[in-house]
Short mmCIF file of C-alpha atoms in Angstrom, two decimals:
data_model
loop_
_atom_site.label_atom_id
_atom_site.label_comp_id
_atom_site.label_asym_id
_atom_site.label_seq_id
_atom_site.Cartn_x
_atom_site.Cartn_y
_atom_site.Cartn_z
CA UNK A 29 9.12 2.35 35.81
CA UNK A 30 8.86 0.51 32.35
CA UNK A 31 7.29 -2.36 31.11
CA UNK A 32 5.97 -3.63 34.33
CA UNK A 33 4.08 -6.81 34.07
CA UNK A 34 2.63 -9.00 36.64
CA UNK A 35 4.57 -11.77 38.46
CA UNK A 36 5.46 -15.22 37.36
CA UNK A 37 2.85 -17.78 37.22
CA UNK A 38 1.91 -20.15 39.79
CA UNK A 39 2.02 -23.94 39.35
CA UNK A 40 -1.36 -24.19 38.12
CA UNK A 41 -0.93 -22.04 35.15
CA UNK A 42 2.43 -22.82 34.05
CA UNK A 43 2.28 -24.57 30.61
CA UNK A 44 4.42 -24.47 27.50
CA UNK A 45 3.27 -22.44 24.66
CA UNK A 46 3.40 -24.19 21.28
CA UNK A 47 4.94 -22.96 17.97
CA UNK A 48 2.16 -21.81 15.39
CA UNK A 49 2.01 -23.43 12.04
CA UNK A 50 3.04 -20.19 10.11
CA UNK A 51 5.96 -18.36 11.54
CA UNK A 52 4.96 -15.72 14.15
CA UNK A 53 6.71 -13.44 16.71
CA UNK A 54 6.07 -13.63 20.61
CA UNK A 55 4.54 -10.74 22.72
CA UNK A 56 4.81 -7.83 24.62
CA UNK A 57 5.20 -6.43 28.11
CA UNK A 58 2.71 -6.17 30.84
CA UNK A 59 1.23 -3.61 32.92
CA UNK A 60 2.01 -3.52 36.57
CA UNK A 61 4.72 -4.90 39.09
CA UNK A 62 3.59 -7.68 41.37
CA UNK A 63 5.99 -9.50 43.06
CA UNK A 64 3.93 -11.77 45.21
CA UNK A 65 2.99 -15.08 43.54
CA UNK A 66 -0.39 -14.47 41.83
CA UNK A 67 -2.49 -17.34 40.42
CA UNK A 68 -3.97 -16.46 36.93
CA UNK A 69 -6.19 -18.61 34.69
CA UNK A 70 -4.88 -19.34 31.35
CA UNK A 71 -7.41 -18.97 28.40
CA UNK A 72 -7.83 -22.56 27.02
CA UNK A 73 -7.89 -22.25 23.29
CA UNK A 74 -4.70 -23.91 22.09
CA UNK A 75 -1.65 -26.04 23.59
CA UNK A 76 -0.30 -23.54 26.20
CA UNK A 77 -0.07 -20.38 27.85
CA UNK A 78 2.61 -17.69 29.14
CA UNK A 79 3.21 -14.91 31.38
CA UNK A 80 5.88 -12.39 32.17
CA UNK A 81 7.14 -10.65 34.93
CA UNK A 82 9.18 -7.19 35.08
CA UNK A 83 10.39 -5.04 37.77
CA UNK A 84 12.02 -1.44 37.54
CA UNK A 85 14.14 0.10 40.09
CA UNK A 86 16.84 2.82 39.78
CA UNK A 87 20.23 1.58 39.25
CA UNK A 88 21.34 2.98 42.65
CA UNK A 89 18.06 1.40 44.54
CA UNK A 90 18.63 -1.02 47.20
CA UNK A 91 17.47 -4.58 47.65
CA UNK A 92 14.55 -3.07 49.70
CA UNK A 93 12.94 -2.06 46.48
CA UNK A 94 10.25 -4.40 44.89
CA UNK A 95 9.28 -5.50 48.21
CA UNK A 96 6.52 -8.15 48.72
CA UNK A 97 2.74 -6.78 48.65
CA UNK A 98 3.34 -4.46 45.85
CA UNK A 99 0.07 -3.45 44.10
CA UNK A 100 -0.25 -5.27 40.90
CA UNK A 101 -2.56 -6.81 38.05
CA UNK A 102 -3.31 -10.07 36.85
CA UNK A 103 -2.40 -10.83 33.24
CA UNK A 104 -3.78 -13.72 31.43
CA UNK A 105 -1.96 -15.53 29.19
CA UNK A 106 -2.99 -16.36 25.52
CA UNK A 107 -2.08 -19.36 23.67
CA UNK A 108 -1.60 -20.58 20.11
CA UNK A 109 -2.00 -24.05 18.49
CA UNK A 110 0.19 -25.66 15.79
CA UNK A 111 3.83 -27.12 15.60
CA UNK A 112 6.64 -27.79 13.35
CA UNK A 113 7.79 -31.34 12.51
CA UNK A 114 10.81 -32.81 14.54
CA UNK A 115 11.86 -33.22 18.01
CA UNK A 116 13.07 -29.61 19.01
CA UNK A 117 10.90 -26.97 18.02
CA UNK A 118 11.07 -23.16 18.73
CA UNK A 119 9.05 -21.90 21.51
CA UNK A 120 6.78 -18.85 20.74
CA UNK A 121 7.28 -16.61 23.76
CA UNK A 122 3.74 -14.98 24.75
CA UNK A 123 4.17 -13.68 28.30
CA UNK A 124 0.93 -11.59 28.76
CA UNK A 125 -2.52 -10.99 27.56
CA UNK A 126 -1.78 -8.51 24.58
CA UNK A 127 -4.90 -6.60 24.84
CA UNK A 128 -3.13 -5.15 27.92
CA UNK A 129 -0.31 -3.65 26.00
CA UNK A 130 -0.90 -0.08 25.26
CA UNK A 131 0.78 1.73 22.15
CA UNK A 132 0.68 5.47 21.31
CA UNK A 133 1.67 6.22 17.81
CA UNK A 134 1.89 10.00 16.79
CA UNK A 135 2.63 11.94 13.61
CA UNK A 136 0.66 9.81 11.24
CA UNK A 137 2.93 6.74 11.43
CA UNK A 138 2.43 4.66 8.36
CA UNK A 139 -0.53 2.06 8.11
CA UNK A 140 1.94 -0.89 7.88
CA UNK A 141 3.10 -0.14 11.34
CA UNK A 142 -0.46 0.18 12.82
CA UNK A 143 -1.64 -2.74 11.30
CA UNK A 144 1.37 -4.95 12.17
CA UNK A 145 0.95 -3.65 16.09
CA UNK A 146 -2.57 -4.48 16.03
CA UNK A 147 -2.26 -7.76 14.54
CA UNK A 148 -0.24 -8.58 17.69
CA UNK A 149 -3.28 -7.79 20.03
CA UNK A 150 -2.07 -4.36 21.21
CA UNK A 151 -4.10 -1.49 21.70
CA UNK A 152 -2.96 1.09 19.43
CA UNK A 153 -4.04 4.62 19.66
CA UNK A 154 -2.83 6.89 16.82
CA UNK A 155 -2.89 10.44 16.25
CA UNK A 156 -2.16 12.43 12.85
CA UNK A 157 0.15 14.98 14.59
CA UNK A 158 2.63 15.60 17.05
CA UNK A 159 0.79 16.58 20.44
CA UNK A 160 1.37 19.37 22.72
CA UNK A 161 3.80 18.86 25.54
CA UNK A 162 1.09 18.89 28.28
CA UNK A 163 -1.21 16.59 26.46
CA UNK A 164 1.75 14.05 25.55
CA UNK A 165 2.64 13.96 29.21
CA UNK A 166 -0.67 12.88 30.14
CA UNK A 167 -1.20 10.31 27.28
CA UNK A 168 2.23 8.75 27.99
CA UNK A 169 1.71 7.97 31.44
CA UNK A 170 -0.35 4.65 30.42
CA UNK A 171 1.46 3.53 27.80
CA UNK A 172 3.97 0.82 27.21
CA UNK A 173 5.39 1.84 23.52
CA UNK A 174 5.48 4.87 21.88
CA UNK A 175 5.99 5.70 18.13
CA UNK A 176 7.29 9.13 16.55
CA UNK A 177 8.47 10.72 13.82
CA UNK A 178 10.76 13.75 13.86
CA UNK A 179 8.57 16.35 15.59
CA UNK A 180 7.63 14.92 18.87
CA UNK A 181 10.30 15.87 21.24
CA UNK A 182 10.86 12.99 24.23
CA UNK A 183 12.56 15.06 26.74
CA UNK A 184 13.72 13.99 30.20
CA UNK A 185 10.52 15.85 31.46
CA UNK A 186 8.29 13.69 29.44
CA UNK A 187 10.31 10.42 29.61
CA UNK A 188 10.02 10.91 33.44
CA UNK A 189 6.14 11.15 33.31
CA UNK A 190 6.21 7.77 31.32
CA UNK A 191 5.49 5.52 34.36
CA UNK A 192 5.32 2.16 32.17
CA UNK A 193 7.13 3.15 29.03
CA UNK A 194 9.53 0.15 27.71
CA UNK A 195 10.41 1.01 24.15
CA UNK A 196 10.28 3.97 21.60
CA UNK A 197 10.08 3.79 17.78
CA UNK A 198 11.37 6.41 16.01
CA UNK A 199 9.73 6.12 12.44
CA UNK A 200 12.45 8.10 10.77
CA UNK A 201 16.10 8.04 10.36
CA UNK A 202 17.20 10.50 13.23
CA UNK A 203 16.88 10.01 17.03
CA UNK A 204 18.05 13.38 18.07
CA UNK A 205 14.50 14.27 19.34
CA UNK A 206 14.80 11.74 22.22
CA UNK A 207 16.87 12.17 25.23
CA UNK A 208 18.53 8.96 24.35
CA UNK A 209 20.78 8.65 27.56
CA UNK A 210 17.91 9.35 29.88
CA UNK A 211 15.84 6.68 28.19
CA UNK A 212 18.32 4.18 28.72
CA UNK A 213 18.84 4.83 32.16
CA UNK A 214 15.22 3.97 32.48
CA UNK A 215 15.64 0.72 30.63
CA UNK A 216 13.86 2.16 27.47
CA UNK A 217 15.26 0.82 24.29
CA UNK A 218 15.02 3.15 21.18
CA UNK A 219 14.61 2.00 17.65
CA UNK A 220 14.80 3.88 14.53
CA UNK A 221 15.04 3.11 10.58
CA UNK A 222 18.29 4.59 9.29
CA UNK A 223 18.14 3.10 5.96
CA UNK A 224 14.55 2.56 4.74
CA UNK A 225 14.04 5.60 2.97
CA UNK A 226 17.70 6.13 1.39
CA UNK A 227 16.45 5.50 -1.93
CA UNK A 228 13.82 8.20 -1.89
CA UNK A 229 16.47 10.68 -0.63
CA UNK A 230 18.77 9.80 -3.48
CA UNK A 231 16.29 10.28 -6.05
CA UNK A 232 14.82 13.67 -4.81
CA UNK A 233 18.84 14.68 -4.96
CA UNK A 234 18.97 13.73 -8.34
CA UNK A 235 15.87 15.95 -9.21
CA UNK A 236 17.19 18.63 -7.72
CA UNK A 237 20.66 18.60 -9.52
CA UNK A 238 18.48 18.59 -12.72
CA UNK A 239 16.28 21.45 -11.45
CA UNK A 240 19.08 23.42 -10.34
CA UNK A 241 21.24 23.20 -13.51
CA UNK A 242 18.24 24.23 -15.81
CA UNK A 243 16.93 27.07 -13.08
CA UNK A 244 13.65 25.31 -13.36
CA UNK A 245 12.49 26.71 -9.89
CA UNK A 246 12.83 30.23 -10.92
CA UNK A 247 11.33 29.74 -14.40
CA UNK A 248 8.18 27.93 -12.63
CA UNK A 249 7.61 30.73 -10.47
CA UNK A 250 7.96 33.24 -13.39
CA UNK A 251 5.36 31.14 -15.39
CA UNK A 252 2.97 31.27 -12.46
CA UNK A 253 3.23 35.10 -12.48
CA UNK A 254 2.41 35.13 -16.08
CA UNK A 255 6.11 35.84 -17.08
CA UNK A 256 7.44 34.14 -20.06
CA UNK A 257 11.37 33.83 -19.97
CA UNK A 258 12.87 31.68 -22.36
CA UNK A 259 16.70 31.71 -21.43
CA UNK A 260 19.56 29.19 -21.75
CA UNK A 261 22.37 31.19 -20.12
CA UNK A 262 23.84 29.60 -17.08
CA UNK A 263 21.67 26.54 -17.79
CA UNK A 264 23.70 23.07 -18.29
CA UNK A 265 23.23 19.44 -18.82
CA UNK A 266 24.44 17.51 -15.82
CA UNK A 267 26.45 14.76 -18.08
CA UNK A 268 30.04 15.25 -17.53
CA UNK A 269 29.70 17.68 -14.34
CA UNK A 270 31.19 16.38 -11.00
CA UNK A 271 29.10 15.81 -8.04
CA UNK A 272 30.77 15.84 -4.85
CA UNK A 273 29.13 13.74 -1.91
CA UNK A 274 29.90 14.40 1.77
CA UNK A 275 29.24 11.29 3.47
CA UNK A 276 29.19 8.02 1.43
CA UNK A 277 26.82 5.93 3.49
CA UNK A 278 23.70 4.33 2.43
CA UNK A 279 21.99 7.66 0.78
CA UNK A 280 25.48 8.73 -0.67
CA UNK A 281 26.33 5.35 -2.09
CA UNK A 282 23.00 5.03 -3.79
CA UNK A 283 23.27 8.51 -5.16
CA UNK A 284 26.63 7.89 -6.41
CA UNK A 285 25.44 5.09 -8.83
CA UNK A 286 22.48 7.22 -9.84
CA UNK A 287 24.60 10.13 -10.81
CA UNK A 288 27.11 7.88 -12.62
CA UNK A 289 24.27 6.29 -14.60
CA UNK A 290 23.31 10.01 -15.90
CA UNK A 291 27.01 10.63 -17.06
CA UNK A 292 28.35 12.30 -13.73
CA UNK A 293 31.74 12.09 -12.51
CA UNK A 294 31.56 11.36 -8.70
CA UNK A 295 33.90 12.26 -5.89
CA UNK A 296 33.24 11.79 -2.27
CA UNK A 297 34.51 12.62 1.14
CA UNK A 298 33.89 10.72 4.32
CA UNK A 299 35.57 10.44 7.74
CA UNK A 300 36.41 6.64 7.11
CA UNK A 301 38.15 5.03 4.16
CA UNK A 302 35.44 3.42 2.24
CA UNK A 303 35.05 1.07 -0.97
CA UNK A 304 33.92 3.18 -3.69
CA UNK A 305 30.75 2.05 -5.98
CA UNK A 306 31.24 2.09 -9.95
CA UNK A 307 34.21 4.61 -10.65
CA UNK A 308 33.51 7.13 -7.98
CA UNK A 309 36.57 8.20 -5.84
CA UNK A 310 37.22 9.11 -2.49
CA UNK A 311 39.19 12.29 -1.76
CA UNK A 312 41.30 13.30 1.32
CA UNK A 313 39.65 16.25 2.58
CA UNK A 314 36.34 18.44 2.34
CA UNK A 315 38.37 21.31 0.98
CA UNK A 316 39.61 19.39 -1.90
CA UNK A 317 35.97 17.89 -2.63
CA UNK A 318 34.58 21.67 -2.49
CA UNK A 319 36.93 22.85 -4.90
CA UNK A 320 36.61 20.29 -7.62
CA UNK A 321 32.80 19.81 -7.59
CA UNK A 322 30.00 21.31 -9.72
CA UNK A 323 27.42 20.12 -7.17
CA UNK A 324 28.07 19.49 -3.63
CA UNK A 325 25.65 17.28 -1.47
CA UNK A 326 25.54 16.76 1.96
CA UNK A 327 24.43 13.40 3.70
CA UNK A 328 25.90 13.58 7.15
CA UNK A 329 24.31 12.72 10.79
CA UNK A 330 23.82 15.53 13.21
CA UNK A 331 26.98 15.55 15.61
CA UNK A 332 29.20 18.08 17.23
CA UNK A 333 31.66 17.64 14.31
CA UNK A 334 29.13 18.23 11.46
CA UNK A 335 27.27 21.22 13.19
CA UNK A 336 27.85 24.20 10.75
CA UNK A 337 30.09 22.05 8.56
CA UNK A 338 29.34 24.33 5.71
CA UNK A 339 29.66 28.06 6.59
CA UNK A 340 31.20 31.37 4.80
CA UNK A 341 34.82 29.90 4.63
CA UNK A 342 33.59 26.53 3.06
CA UNK A 343 31.27 28.37 0.59
CA UNK A 344 34.17 30.44 -0.45
CA UNK A 345 36.28 27.25 -1.42
CA UNK A 346 33.37 26.21 -3.74
CA UNK A 347 33.58 26.85 -7.47
CA UNK A 348 31.95 30.06 -9.05
CA UNK A 349 28.41 29.32 -9.95
CA UNK A 350 28.16 25.81 -8.32
CA UNK A 351 25.39 24.23 -6.64
CA UNK A 352 24.77 23.17 -2.91
CA UNK A 353 22.40 20.54 -2.00
CA UNK A 354 21.47 19.60 1.84
CA UNK A 355 19.19 16.79 2.48
CA UNK A 356 20.86 15.72 5.69
CA UNK A 357 20.36 17.79 9.00
CA UNK A 358 19.39 21.57 9.43
CA UNK A 359 22.36 22.29 11.33
CA UNK A 360 24.95 21.44 8.88
CA UNK A 361 24.87 24.58 6.97
CA UNK A 362 25.02 28.21 8.09
CA UNK A 363 21.93 29.57 6.61
CA UNK A 364 22.81 33.20 6.72
CA UNK A 365 26.18 32.47 5.10
CA UNK A 366 24.55 30.53 2.13
CA UNK A 367 21.81 33.16 1.70
CA UNK A 368 24.51 35.74 1.29
CA UNK A 369 26.56 33.42 -1.13
CA UNK A 370 23.48 33.15 -3.36
CA UNK A 371 22.53 36.68 -3.28
CA UNK A 372 26.10 37.62 -4.38
CA UNK A 373 25.78 34.90 -7.21
CA UNK A 374 29.04 33.20 -5.81
CA UNK A 375 26.82 30.20 -5.28
CA UNK A 376 24.59 29.25 -8.51
CA UNK A 377 21.69 27.85 -6.63
CA UNK A 378 20.70 25.74 -3.90
CA UNK A 379 18.28 23.10 -2.94
CA UNK A 380 17.53 22.69 1.02
CA UNK A 381 15.26 20.28 2.45
CA UNK A 382 16.23 20.56 6.23
CA UNK A 383 16.41 23.82 8.48
CA UNK A 384 17.85 24.43 11.78
CA UNK A 385 14.35 25.41 12.91
CA UNK A 386 11.57 23.51 11.36
CA UNK A 387 7.69 24.37 12.17
CA UNK A 388 5.88 21.91 14.41
CA UNK A 389 2.87 21.40 12.02
CA UNK A 390 1.81 22.24 8.49
CA UNK A 391 0.80 25.83 8.01
CA UNK A 392 1.91 29.30 7.22
CA UNK A 393 4.88 29.04 9.98
CA UNK A 394 8.07 28.94 7.82
CA UNK A 395 10.63 31.64 7.96
CA UNK A 396 14.08 31.50 6.52
CA UNK A 397 16.84 33.95 5.10
CA UNK A 398 16.68 31.85 2.01
CA UNK A 399 13.27 32.85 0.99
CA UNK A 400 13.52 34.85 -2.05
CA UNK A 401 17.16 33.95 -2.96
CA UNK A 402 17.85 33.20 -6.77
CA UNK A 403 17.63 29.46 -8.01
CA UNK A 404 17.00 28.24 -4.61
CA UNK A 405 14.64 25.25 -4.14
CA UNK A 406 13.10 24.85 -0.48
CA UNK A 407 11.41 21.77 0.63
CA UNK A 408 9.70 21.06 4.07
CA UNK A 409 11.90 17.97 5.17
CA UNK A 410 10.52 15.75 2.55
CA UNK A 411 13.59 13.93 1.48
CA UNK A 412 12.18 10.44 2.70
CA UNK A 413 8.60 11.40 2.33
CA UNK A 414 7.46 8.76 -0.34
CA UNK A 415 4.94 6.14 0.09
CA UNK A 416 7.34 3.32 -0.57
CA UNK A 417 9.90 4.83 2.01
CA UNK A 418 7.09 5.51 4.97
CA UNK A 419 5.82 1.82 4.21
CA UNK A 420 9.17 0.24 4.75
CA UNK A 421 9.89 2.38 7.92
CA UNK A 422 6.74 1.25 9.17
CA UNK A 423 7.53 -2.51 8.49
CA UNK A 424 11.00 -2.10 9.70
CA UNK A 425 10.43 -0.22 12.94
CA UNK A 426 7.18 -2.28 13.96
CA UNK A 427 9.07 -5.27 13.81
CA UNK A 428 11.73 -4.07 15.86
CA UNK A 429 9.27 -3.15 18.35
CA UNK A 430 7.46 -6.30 18.43
CA UNK A 431 10.54 -8.34 18.66
CA UNK A 432 11.70 -6.15 21.72
CA UNK A 433 8.51 -6.31 23.51
CA UNK A 434 7.83 -10.09 22.76
CA UNK A 435 11.35 -11.68 22.60
CA UNK A 436 13.50 -9.28 24.52
CA UNK A 437 15.71 -8.91 21.37
CA UNK A 438 17.50 -5.41 21.24
CA UNK A 439 19.27 -5.60 18.08
CA UNK A 440 19.25 -2.14 16.35
CA UNK A 441 18.39 -0.20 19.42
CA UNK A 442 20.41 2.98 19.06
CA UNK A 443 20.61 3.69 22.68
CA UNK A 444 20.89 0.09 24.36
CA UNK A 445 23.13 -2.88 24.36
CA UNK A 446 22.30 -5.12 21.30
CA UNK A 447 21.51 -8.91 22.43
CA UNK A 448 19.91 -11.55 20.87
CA UNK A 449 19.46 -15.27 21.50
CA UNK A 450 18.07 -18.13 19.10
CA UNK A 451 14.77 -19.20 19.67
CA UNK A 452 14.19 -20.88 22.99
CA UNK A 453 13.61 -24.69 22.65
CA UNK A 454 9.76 -25.59 23.13
CA UNK A 455 9.89 -27.53 26.28
CA UNK A 456 8.15 -27.33 29.49
CA UNK A 457 9.65 -25.30 32.39
CA UNK A 458 11.76 -23.33 29.98
CA UNK A 459 12.11 -19.53 30.42
CA UNK A 460 13.81 -16.52 28.91
CA UNK A 461 15.50 -14.06 31.62
CA UNK A 462 16.05 -10.37 30.21
CA UNK A 463 17.75 -8.51 32.87
CA UNK A 464 18.65 -4.75 32.23
CA UNK A 465 20.98 -3.47 34.95
CA UNK A 466 23.62 -0.70 35.75
CA UNK A 467 26.72 -1.32 34.14
CA UNK A 468 29.05 -2.08 37.23
CA UNK A 469 31.44 -4.57 38.24
CA UNK A 470 30.20 -7.95 40.12
CA UNK A 471 26.68 -7.91 38.34
CA UNK A 472 27.61 -11.07 36.23
CA UNK A 473 29.01 -12.94 39.29
CA UNK A 474 25.84 -12.25 41.32
CA UNK A 475 23.53 -13.50 38.66
CA UNK A 476 25.89 -16.65 38.14
CA UNK A 477 25.27 -17.39 41.68
CA UNK A 478 21.75 -16.92 41.70
CA UNK A 479 21.43 -19.14 38.27
CA UNK A 480 24.04 -21.68 39.32
CA UNK A 481 21.51 -24.47 40.43
CA UNK A 482 19.95 -24.24 37.08
CA UNK A 483 20.53 -25.43 33.49
CA UNK A 484 21.28 -22.39 31.57
CA UNK A 485 21.06 -23.31 28.00
CA UNK A 486 22.42 -20.14 26.51
CA UNK A 487 23.18 -16.27 27.60
CA UNK A 488 24.60 -13.37 26.08
CA UNK A 489 25.44 -9.92 27.69
CA UNK A 490 26.58 -6.74 26.32
CA UNK A 491 26.88 -3.28 27.64
CA UNK A 492 26.62 0.34 26.43
CA UNK A 493 27.93 2.96 28.28
CA UNK A 494 26.29 2.90 31.78
CA UNK A 495 23.80 0.53 30.87
CA UNK A 496 24.16 -3.50 30.49
CA UNK A 497 21.67 -6.13 29.22
CA UNK A 498 21.54 -9.87 29.86
CA UNK A 499 19.38 -12.50 28.08
CA UNK A 500 19.72 -16.25 29.44
CA UNK A 501 17.45 -18.98 28.51
CA UNK A 502 16.90 -21.57 31.40
CA UNK A 503 15.29 -24.99 31.22
CA UNK A 504 13.90 -27.36 33.61
CA UNK A 505 12.69 -25.09 36.11
CA UNK A 506 9.50 -25.41 38.03
CA UNK A 507 7.09 -22.54 38.51
CA UNK A 508 8.29 -22.02 42.04
CA UNK A 509 12.07 -21.81 41.02
CA UNK A 510 10.94 -19.40 38.41
CA UNK A 511 9.53 -17.29 41.14
CA UNK A 512 12.83 -17.47 43.05
CA UNK A 513 14.72 -16.42 40.01
CA UNK A 514 12.50 -13.38 38.96
CA UNK A 515 12.55 -12.07 42.90
CA UNK A 516 16.22 -12.43 43.43
CA UNK A 517 17.23 -10.99 40.14
CA UNK A 518 14.58 -8.11 40.43
CA UNK A 519 15.90 -7.48 44.13
CA UNK A 520 19.50 -7.10 43.14
CA UNK A 521 20.91 -3.40 43.83
CA UNK A 522 21.87 -2.86 40.26
CA UNK A 523 18.35 -3.76 38.76
CA UNK A 524 16.71 -1.39 36.24
CA UNK A 525 13.98 -3.79 34.63
CA UNK A 526 13.81 -7.52 34.80
CA UNK A 527 11.62 -9.89 32.77
CA UNK A 528 10.97 -13.40 32.69
CA UNK A 529 9.36 -14.56 29.32
CA UNK A 530 7.57 -18.01 28.90
#
């Protein structure tokens, strides 16, 4: 199960939460499923309190799931003071005691994210490195949210051990370390930061272009060995040279602007027709790009189409003495073919930041056929590893997690339908229903029937594969009606996760 909070409040505790005097986001998910009415006392510090309800069942479960008397835990609401002027205010959804929300952050996630999540009142546990599988399976049992980078693998086995997990934050670009489909089937949304480190990667590639063209890697190694080797043969300026970019996305397009500013001619290849920046030009095929470029740099995602994209055939199409740079994914280049081309001299140099198999921790663990190849720069997957990039990633992903936990917003999720609603009105007896369900015919009709006697202010539904997600804001409902809505929705046979936010 995931994000399993307590049941909706009883009459005595249902009070509207108020908007703070400064912008703020609402709060997360609870701890345990409870489908029987529970009376909880709100902490009296402001103008209102809020509570949430969540229930989880497999898509194929029948309505006998979530029967009454399921064990549960009381969640006390927290309140905030303040309001904006005017007759209509946005309601701050605060459906739980945030101190009950447990978040596990691994692999030295940036402090900006740690701070943002702790500021929400969550319990945040941090680790500097990835955890061993057995340790991770034990740790993940009791958390509602986990944050990782590229080394932690969230497999089906680990996700099945996560009894309360509701959302995953990948503080990096890629999400291939997570079983996205299985996470979605459990109602677990996955967020990442696909663009925050674009500038850092683009700048690294520019540096590598200069280093390769002047053979600075080899000269540096020789100097550290006490060898003085002042040569100019096969060393070039990059001005006037042709850069071929494979993948003209956020990184590729930024790189083209930087390269042009240094006097390079830029061509690019992409699977979609795109508007070039500056004077760059799109070519019709990868072969054409390889044949005209002095430098070829790769910026593509890891897919079946890009696996082994650059092999012996493609390297043979490149100019004699040209250079290859890979800062995308390790599976894009056939390492053995590249090593052969470098040692033969057909490829004049290469810079590789990503590898098919990468060590799980820092230390003397790296092995590759590229070690010892001439004019070859090898870096340990550091393209996006700058203070600026990691800070931006921390902000972007932590805010996505907070919005999903507190408000139900799933915009930006990579495995989940993207749904959002404008702020709920600050009125008594108004709620937000968040319903994750199996994407099968007849669900919306069933939900419409359940809500037919109530005032639905707004709603939005979207689907992605086998999963669908509905959000609806409902006003003028009594605590007893809230209990009834929650019970009837969570008992639908297609239910995966049901939450009610106040």
